[in-house]
Short mmCIF file of C-alpha atoms in Angstrom, two decimals:
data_model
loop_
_atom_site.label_atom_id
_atom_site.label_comp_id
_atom_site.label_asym_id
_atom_site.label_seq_id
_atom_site.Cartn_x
_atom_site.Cartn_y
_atom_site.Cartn_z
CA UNK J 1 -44.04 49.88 -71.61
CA UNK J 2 -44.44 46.51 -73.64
CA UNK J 3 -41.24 46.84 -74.87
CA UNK J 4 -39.17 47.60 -71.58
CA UNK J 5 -41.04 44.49 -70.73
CA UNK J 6 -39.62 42.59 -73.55
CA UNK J 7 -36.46 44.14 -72.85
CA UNK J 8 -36.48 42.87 -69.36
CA UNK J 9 -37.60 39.29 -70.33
CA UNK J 10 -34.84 39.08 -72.56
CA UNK J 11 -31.70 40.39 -70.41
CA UNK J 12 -33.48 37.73 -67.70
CA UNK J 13 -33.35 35.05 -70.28
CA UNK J 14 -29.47 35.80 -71.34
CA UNK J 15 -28.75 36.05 -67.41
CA UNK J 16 -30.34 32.91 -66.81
CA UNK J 17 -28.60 30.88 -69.89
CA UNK J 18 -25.24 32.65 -68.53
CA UNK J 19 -25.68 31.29 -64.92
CA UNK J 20 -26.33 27.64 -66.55
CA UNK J 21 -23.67 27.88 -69.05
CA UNK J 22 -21.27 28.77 -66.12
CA UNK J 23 -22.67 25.85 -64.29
CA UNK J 24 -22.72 23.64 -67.27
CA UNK J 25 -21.30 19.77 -66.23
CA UNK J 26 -20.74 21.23 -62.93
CA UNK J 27 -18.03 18.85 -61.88
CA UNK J 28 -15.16 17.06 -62.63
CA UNK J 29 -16.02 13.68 -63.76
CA UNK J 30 -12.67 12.34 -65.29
CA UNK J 31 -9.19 11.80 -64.86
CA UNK J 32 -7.29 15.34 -64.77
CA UNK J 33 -5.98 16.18 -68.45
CA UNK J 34 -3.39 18.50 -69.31
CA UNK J 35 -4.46 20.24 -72.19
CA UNK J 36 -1.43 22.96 -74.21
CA UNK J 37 -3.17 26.11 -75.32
CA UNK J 38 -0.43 27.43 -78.40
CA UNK J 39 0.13 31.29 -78.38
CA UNK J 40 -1.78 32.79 -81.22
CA UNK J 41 -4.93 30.57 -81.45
CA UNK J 42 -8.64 32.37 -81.79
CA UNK J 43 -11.25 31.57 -78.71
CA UNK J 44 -12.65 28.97 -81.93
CA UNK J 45 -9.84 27.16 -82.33
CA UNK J 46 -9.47 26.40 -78.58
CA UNK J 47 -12.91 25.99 -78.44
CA UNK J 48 -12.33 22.73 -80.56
CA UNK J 49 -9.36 21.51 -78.66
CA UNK J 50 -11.35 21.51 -75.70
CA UNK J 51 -13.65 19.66 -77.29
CA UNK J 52 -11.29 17.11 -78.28
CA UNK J 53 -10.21 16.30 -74.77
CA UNK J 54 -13.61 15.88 -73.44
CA UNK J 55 -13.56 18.56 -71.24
CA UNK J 56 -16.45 20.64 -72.74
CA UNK J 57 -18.47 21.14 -76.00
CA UNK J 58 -17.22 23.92 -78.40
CA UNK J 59 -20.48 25.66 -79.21
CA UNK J 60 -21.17 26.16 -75.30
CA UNK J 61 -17.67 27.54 -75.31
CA UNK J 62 -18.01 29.99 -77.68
CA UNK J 63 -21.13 30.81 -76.30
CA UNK J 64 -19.89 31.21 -73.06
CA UNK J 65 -17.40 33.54 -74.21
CA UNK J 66 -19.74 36.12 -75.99
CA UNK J 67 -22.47 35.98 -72.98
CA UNK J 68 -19.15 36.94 -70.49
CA UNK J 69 -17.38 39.50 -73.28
CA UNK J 70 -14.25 37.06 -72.35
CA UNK J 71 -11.59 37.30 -74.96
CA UNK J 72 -8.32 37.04 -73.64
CA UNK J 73 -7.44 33.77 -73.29
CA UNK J 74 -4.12 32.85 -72.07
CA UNK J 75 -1.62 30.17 -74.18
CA UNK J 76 0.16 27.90 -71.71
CA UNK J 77 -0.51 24.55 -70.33
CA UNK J 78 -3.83 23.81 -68.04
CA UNK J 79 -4.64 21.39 -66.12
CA UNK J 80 -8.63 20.58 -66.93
CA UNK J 81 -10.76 17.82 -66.14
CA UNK J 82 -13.78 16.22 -68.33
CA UNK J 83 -16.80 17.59 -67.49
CA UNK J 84 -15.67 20.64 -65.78
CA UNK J 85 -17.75 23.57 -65.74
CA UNK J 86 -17.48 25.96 -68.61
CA UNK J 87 -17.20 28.95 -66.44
CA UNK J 88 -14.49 27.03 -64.41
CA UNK J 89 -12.91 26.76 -67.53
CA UNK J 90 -12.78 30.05 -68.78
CA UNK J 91 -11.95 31.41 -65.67
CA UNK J 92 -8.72 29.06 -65.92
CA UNK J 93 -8.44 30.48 -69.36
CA UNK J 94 -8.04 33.88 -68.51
CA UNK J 95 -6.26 34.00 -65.11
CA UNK J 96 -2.73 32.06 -66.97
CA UNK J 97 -1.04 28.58 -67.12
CA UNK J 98 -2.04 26.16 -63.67
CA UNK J 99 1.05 25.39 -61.79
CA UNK J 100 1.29 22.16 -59.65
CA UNK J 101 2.77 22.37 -55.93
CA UNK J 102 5.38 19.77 -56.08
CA UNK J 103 6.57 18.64 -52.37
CA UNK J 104 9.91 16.51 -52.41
CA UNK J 105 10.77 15.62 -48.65
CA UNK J 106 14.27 15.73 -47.66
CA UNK J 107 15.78 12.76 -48.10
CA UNK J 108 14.71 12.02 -51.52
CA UNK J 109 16.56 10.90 -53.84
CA UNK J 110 16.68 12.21 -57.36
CA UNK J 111 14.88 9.00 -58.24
CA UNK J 112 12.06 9.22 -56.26
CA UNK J 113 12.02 13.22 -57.66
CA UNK J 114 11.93 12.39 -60.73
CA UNK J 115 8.44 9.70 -60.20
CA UNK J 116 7.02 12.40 -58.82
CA UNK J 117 7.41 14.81 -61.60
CA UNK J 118 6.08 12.30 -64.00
CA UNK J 119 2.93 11.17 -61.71
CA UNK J 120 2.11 15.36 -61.62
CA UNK J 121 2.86 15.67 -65.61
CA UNK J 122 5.57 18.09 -64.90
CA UNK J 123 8.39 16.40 -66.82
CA UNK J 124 9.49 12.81 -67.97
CA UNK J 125 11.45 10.79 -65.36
CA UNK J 126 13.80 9.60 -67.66
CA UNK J 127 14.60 12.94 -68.96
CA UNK J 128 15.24 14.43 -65.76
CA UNK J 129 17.50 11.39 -64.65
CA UNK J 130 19.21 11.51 -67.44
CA UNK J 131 20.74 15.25 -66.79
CA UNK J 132 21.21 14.36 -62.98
CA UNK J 133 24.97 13.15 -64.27
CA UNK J 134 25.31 15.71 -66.73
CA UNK J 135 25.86 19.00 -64.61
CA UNK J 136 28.20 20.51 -66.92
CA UNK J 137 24.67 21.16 -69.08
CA UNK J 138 23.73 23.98 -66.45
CA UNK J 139 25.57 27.82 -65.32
CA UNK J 140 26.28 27.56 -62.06
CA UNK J 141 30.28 28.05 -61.64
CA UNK J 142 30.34 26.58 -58.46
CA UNK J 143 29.07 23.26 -59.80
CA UNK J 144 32.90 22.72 -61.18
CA UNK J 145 34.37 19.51 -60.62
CA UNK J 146 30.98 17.81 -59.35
CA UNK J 147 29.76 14.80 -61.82
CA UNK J 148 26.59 14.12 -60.55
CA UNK J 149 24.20 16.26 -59.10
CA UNK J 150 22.17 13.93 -56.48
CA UNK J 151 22.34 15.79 -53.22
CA UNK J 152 22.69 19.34 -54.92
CA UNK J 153 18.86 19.04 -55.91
CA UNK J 154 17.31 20.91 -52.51
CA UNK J 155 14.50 19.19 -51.13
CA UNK J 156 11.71 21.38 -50.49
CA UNK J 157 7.94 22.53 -51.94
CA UNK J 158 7.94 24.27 -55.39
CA UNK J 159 5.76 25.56 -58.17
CA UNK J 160 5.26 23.81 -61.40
CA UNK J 161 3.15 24.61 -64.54
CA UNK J 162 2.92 20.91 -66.94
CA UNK J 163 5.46 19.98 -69.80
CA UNK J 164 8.16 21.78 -67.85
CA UNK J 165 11.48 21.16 -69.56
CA UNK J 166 13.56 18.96 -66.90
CA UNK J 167 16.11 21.28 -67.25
CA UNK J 168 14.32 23.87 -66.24
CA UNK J 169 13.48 21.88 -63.16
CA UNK J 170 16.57 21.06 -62.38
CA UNK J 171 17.47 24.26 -62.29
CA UNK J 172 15.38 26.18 -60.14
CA UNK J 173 16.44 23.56 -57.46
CA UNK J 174 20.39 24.31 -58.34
CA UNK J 175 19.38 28.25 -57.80
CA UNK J 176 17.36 27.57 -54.56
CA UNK J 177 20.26 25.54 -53.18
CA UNK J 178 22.58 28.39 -54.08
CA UNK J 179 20.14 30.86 -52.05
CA UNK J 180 19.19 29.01 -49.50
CA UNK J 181 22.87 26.99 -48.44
CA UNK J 182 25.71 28.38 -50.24
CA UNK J 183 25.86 31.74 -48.13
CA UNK J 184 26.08 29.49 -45.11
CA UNK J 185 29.13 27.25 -46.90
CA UNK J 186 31.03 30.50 -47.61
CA UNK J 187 30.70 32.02 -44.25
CA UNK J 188 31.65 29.20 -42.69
CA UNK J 189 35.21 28.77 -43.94
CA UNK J 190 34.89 24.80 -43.56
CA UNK J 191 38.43 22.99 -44.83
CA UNK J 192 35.73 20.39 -46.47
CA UNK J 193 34.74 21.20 -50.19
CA UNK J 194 31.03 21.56 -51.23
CA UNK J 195 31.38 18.15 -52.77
CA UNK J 196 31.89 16.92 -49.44
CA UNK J 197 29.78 18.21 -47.11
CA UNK J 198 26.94 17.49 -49.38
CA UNK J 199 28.08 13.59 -49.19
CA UNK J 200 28.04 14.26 -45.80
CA UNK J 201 25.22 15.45 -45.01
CA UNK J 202 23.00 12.95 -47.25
CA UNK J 203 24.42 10.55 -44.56
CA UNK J 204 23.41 12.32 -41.53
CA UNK J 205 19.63 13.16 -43.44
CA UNK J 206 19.36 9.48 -43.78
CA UNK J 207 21.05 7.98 -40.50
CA UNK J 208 19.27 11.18 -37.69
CA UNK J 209 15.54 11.85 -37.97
CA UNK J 210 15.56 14.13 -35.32
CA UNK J 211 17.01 17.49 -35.53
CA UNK J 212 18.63 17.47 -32.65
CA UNK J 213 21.18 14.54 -32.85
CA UNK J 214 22.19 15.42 -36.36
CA UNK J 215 25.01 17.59 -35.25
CA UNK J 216 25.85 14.64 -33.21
CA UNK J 217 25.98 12.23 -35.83
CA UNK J 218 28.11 14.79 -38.61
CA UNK J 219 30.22 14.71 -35.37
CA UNK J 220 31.24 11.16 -35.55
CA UNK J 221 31.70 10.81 -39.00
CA UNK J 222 34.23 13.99 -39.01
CA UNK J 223 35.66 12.21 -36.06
CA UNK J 224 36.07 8.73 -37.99
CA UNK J 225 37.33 10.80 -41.00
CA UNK J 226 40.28 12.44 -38.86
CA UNK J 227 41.08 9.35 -37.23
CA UNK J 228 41.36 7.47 -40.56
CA UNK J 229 38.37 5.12 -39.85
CA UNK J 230 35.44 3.62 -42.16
CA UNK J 231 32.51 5.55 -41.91
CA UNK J 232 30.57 2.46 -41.74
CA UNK J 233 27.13 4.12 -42.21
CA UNK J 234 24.17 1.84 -42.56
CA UNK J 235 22.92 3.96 -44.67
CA UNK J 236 25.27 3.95 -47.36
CA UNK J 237 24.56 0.10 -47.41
CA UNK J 238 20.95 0.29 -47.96
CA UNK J 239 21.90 2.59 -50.63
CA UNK J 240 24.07 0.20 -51.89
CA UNK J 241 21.90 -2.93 -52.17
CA UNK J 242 19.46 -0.71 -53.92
CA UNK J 243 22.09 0.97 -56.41
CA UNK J 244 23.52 -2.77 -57.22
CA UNK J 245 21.10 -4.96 -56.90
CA UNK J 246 17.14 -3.29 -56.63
CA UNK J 247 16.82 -4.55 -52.95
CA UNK J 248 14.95 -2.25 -51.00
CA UNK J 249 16.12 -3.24 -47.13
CA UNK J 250 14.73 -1.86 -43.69
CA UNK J 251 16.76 -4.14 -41.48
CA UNK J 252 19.82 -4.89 -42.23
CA UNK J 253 21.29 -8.82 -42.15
CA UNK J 254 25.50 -8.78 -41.38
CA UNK J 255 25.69 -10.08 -44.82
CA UNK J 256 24.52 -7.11 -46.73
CA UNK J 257 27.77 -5.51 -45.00
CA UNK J 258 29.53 -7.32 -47.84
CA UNK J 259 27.92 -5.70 -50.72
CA UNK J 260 30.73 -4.86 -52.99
CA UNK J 261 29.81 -1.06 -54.10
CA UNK J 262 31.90 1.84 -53.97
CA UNK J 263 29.18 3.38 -51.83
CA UNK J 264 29.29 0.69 -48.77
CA UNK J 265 31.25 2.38 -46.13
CA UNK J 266 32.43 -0.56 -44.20
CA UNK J 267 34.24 -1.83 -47.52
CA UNK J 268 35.65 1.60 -48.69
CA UNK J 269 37.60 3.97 -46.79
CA UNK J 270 36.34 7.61 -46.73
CA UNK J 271 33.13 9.13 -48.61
CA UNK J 272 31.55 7.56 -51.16
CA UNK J 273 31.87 9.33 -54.70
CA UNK J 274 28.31 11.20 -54.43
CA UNK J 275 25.60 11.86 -51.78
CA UNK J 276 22.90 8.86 -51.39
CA UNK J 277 19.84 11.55 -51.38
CA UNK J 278 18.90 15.42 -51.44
CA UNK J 279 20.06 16.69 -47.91
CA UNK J 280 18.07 19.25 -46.18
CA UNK J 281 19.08 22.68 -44.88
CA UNK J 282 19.17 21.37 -41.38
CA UNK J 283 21.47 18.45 -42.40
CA UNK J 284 23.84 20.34 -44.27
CA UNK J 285 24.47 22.94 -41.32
CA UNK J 286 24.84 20.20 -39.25
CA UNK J 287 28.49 19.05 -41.00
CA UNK J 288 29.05 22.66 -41.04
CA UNK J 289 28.68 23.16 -37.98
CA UNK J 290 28.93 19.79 -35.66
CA UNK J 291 28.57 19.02 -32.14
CA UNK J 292 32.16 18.85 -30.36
CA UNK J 293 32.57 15.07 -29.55
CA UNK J 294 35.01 12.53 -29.47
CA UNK J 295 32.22 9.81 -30.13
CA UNK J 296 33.49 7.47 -32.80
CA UNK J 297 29.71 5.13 -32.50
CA UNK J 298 25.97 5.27 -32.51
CA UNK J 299 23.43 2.85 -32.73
CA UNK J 300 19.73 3.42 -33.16
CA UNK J 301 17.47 1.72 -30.14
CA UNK J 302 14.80 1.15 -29.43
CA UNK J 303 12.37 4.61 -28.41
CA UNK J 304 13.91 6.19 -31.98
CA UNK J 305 16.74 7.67 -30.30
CA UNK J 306 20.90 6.81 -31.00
CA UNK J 307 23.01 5.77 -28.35
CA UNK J 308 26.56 7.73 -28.60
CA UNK J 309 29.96 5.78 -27.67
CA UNK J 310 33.87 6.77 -27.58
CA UNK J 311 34.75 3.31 -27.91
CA UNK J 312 33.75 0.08 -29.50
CA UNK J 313 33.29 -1.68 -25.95
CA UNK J 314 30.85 0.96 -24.74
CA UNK J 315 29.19 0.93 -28.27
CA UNK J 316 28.54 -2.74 -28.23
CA UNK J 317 27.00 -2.43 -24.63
CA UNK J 318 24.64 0.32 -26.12
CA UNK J 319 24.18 -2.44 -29.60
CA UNK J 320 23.05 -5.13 -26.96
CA UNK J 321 20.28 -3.04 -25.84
CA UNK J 322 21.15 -1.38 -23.12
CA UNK J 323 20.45 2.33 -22.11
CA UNK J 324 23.07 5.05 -21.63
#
């Protein structure tokens, strides 16, 4: 009887120092880390590398581990956090590698894609921009004869684990933009190559915000295209001033019409050489598929909507504030 009653003691003691070593810290305290677990390494040796980041001692590791019969730990990367508890921890340990959810708006450009990736300590920005103009580096045939891949990169919400390669970034966006638009380009027999409806379509994404007019506003570009006419996108200006000189501009002044870049569309006739941001799916359909106009203006007023013209007269009433 005494020594079911030790027995009973004990297992209540172990349970209890289980439930407080899972417990342990309790919290996260510091700054997320990302801490790389090698393949091959005993529960000791990561006990010791966790200890090294701060995130928990390496005796209540290990002790953790034999209390909870937990031996399969995982190698990848984790993201941990000082102070974390140690049966957070192991549980992290043992389910596999943490993945971030990376959102990238369309719109972006590859730019502000590739701050992002560094801020979530997914990949270096500079690596990633770097292979942005070196396409010829990834598989996908119909990539041929396209030097820069800004605008191929498909905005939308993905899955990343840290210290992914940039390449391999880069190309789960190149296969998602393959799955999710190319089966649309190839049905719709357009006479416009990929190349350009993706230039297009960066210029509607960053000229319509609503969904509805976009088809509107592909419309009177294609329309200015056939008729031999400048695009003369704002757009492509603000682009501009950024790409040549670092201004970031709202409102445009008539001056910053003059910027001399090959992607200002009052200056240059037809498309600039590459898209000015990462088109969504909406925006791309949109050239593939425009409205039937014969308007040759818009012009953005005042309650967020555009005002649509068939001649210069009419568009300069709508430019002067007036209604349609």
């Amino acid at each position: 009887m005494r020594s079911k009653f030790i027995l009973y003691l004990s297992l209540s003691w172990l349970l209890c120092l289980f439930l407080a070593l899972a417990f342990y810290y309790g919290g996260e305290e510091g700054e997320r880390k990302i801490v790389v677990i090698e393949n091959g390494l005993s529960g000791r040796e990561i006990s010791y590398i966790l200890e090294e980041e701060g995130i928990v001692p390496s005796f209540l590791f290990r002790l953790f581990l034999f209390l909870s019969n937990q031996d399969k730990l995982i190698a990848g990367n984790y993201f941990l956090y000082p102070g974390e508890a140690v049966g957070e921890v192991v549980k992290k340990l043992t389910q596999g590698p943490s993945y971030e959810k990376i959102t990238f708006p369309e719109g972006f450009t590859s730019e502000q894609m590739a701050r992002v990736l560094e801020e979530k300590g997914i990949c270096s920005a500079r690596d990633y921009l770097d292979l942005i103009n070196k396409p010829e580096l990834f598989s996908a045939g119909w990539l041929g004869g396209i030097t820069n891949l800004e605008g191929f990169l498909f905005p939308d919400t993905y899955y990343f684990s840290p210290f992914t390669s940039p390449q391999k970034v880069i190309e789960t966006q190149l296969h998602h933009f393959e799955e999710v638009f190319l089966p649309h380009y190839w049905l719709s027999r357009s006479s416009l190559s990929l190349k350009e409806v993706v230039i297009l379509a960066s210029m509607v994404e960053k000229e319509a915000k609503r969904k509805e007019e976009k088809p509107v506003v592909a419309s009177v570009f294609i329309n200015r295209l056939k008729q031999g006419m400048k695009l003369q996108s704002c757009a492509t200006v603000v682009y501009a001033l950024y790409r040549e000189k670092g201004l970031k501009v709202e409102n445009l002044k008539e001056e910053d019409l003059k910027v001399a870049s090959p992607f200002n569309t009052y200056l240059i006739s037809g498309l600039p050489p590459q898209a000015i941001c990462n088109p969504g799916l909406d925006s791309l359909l949109s050239v593939l598929y425009p409205q039937k106009t014969d308007y040759l203006y818009f012009v953005l007023q005042g309650d967020g909507k555009h005002a649509f013209s068939q001649t210069y007269e009419e568009h300069l009433h709508y430019k002067e504030g007036n209604n349609p």
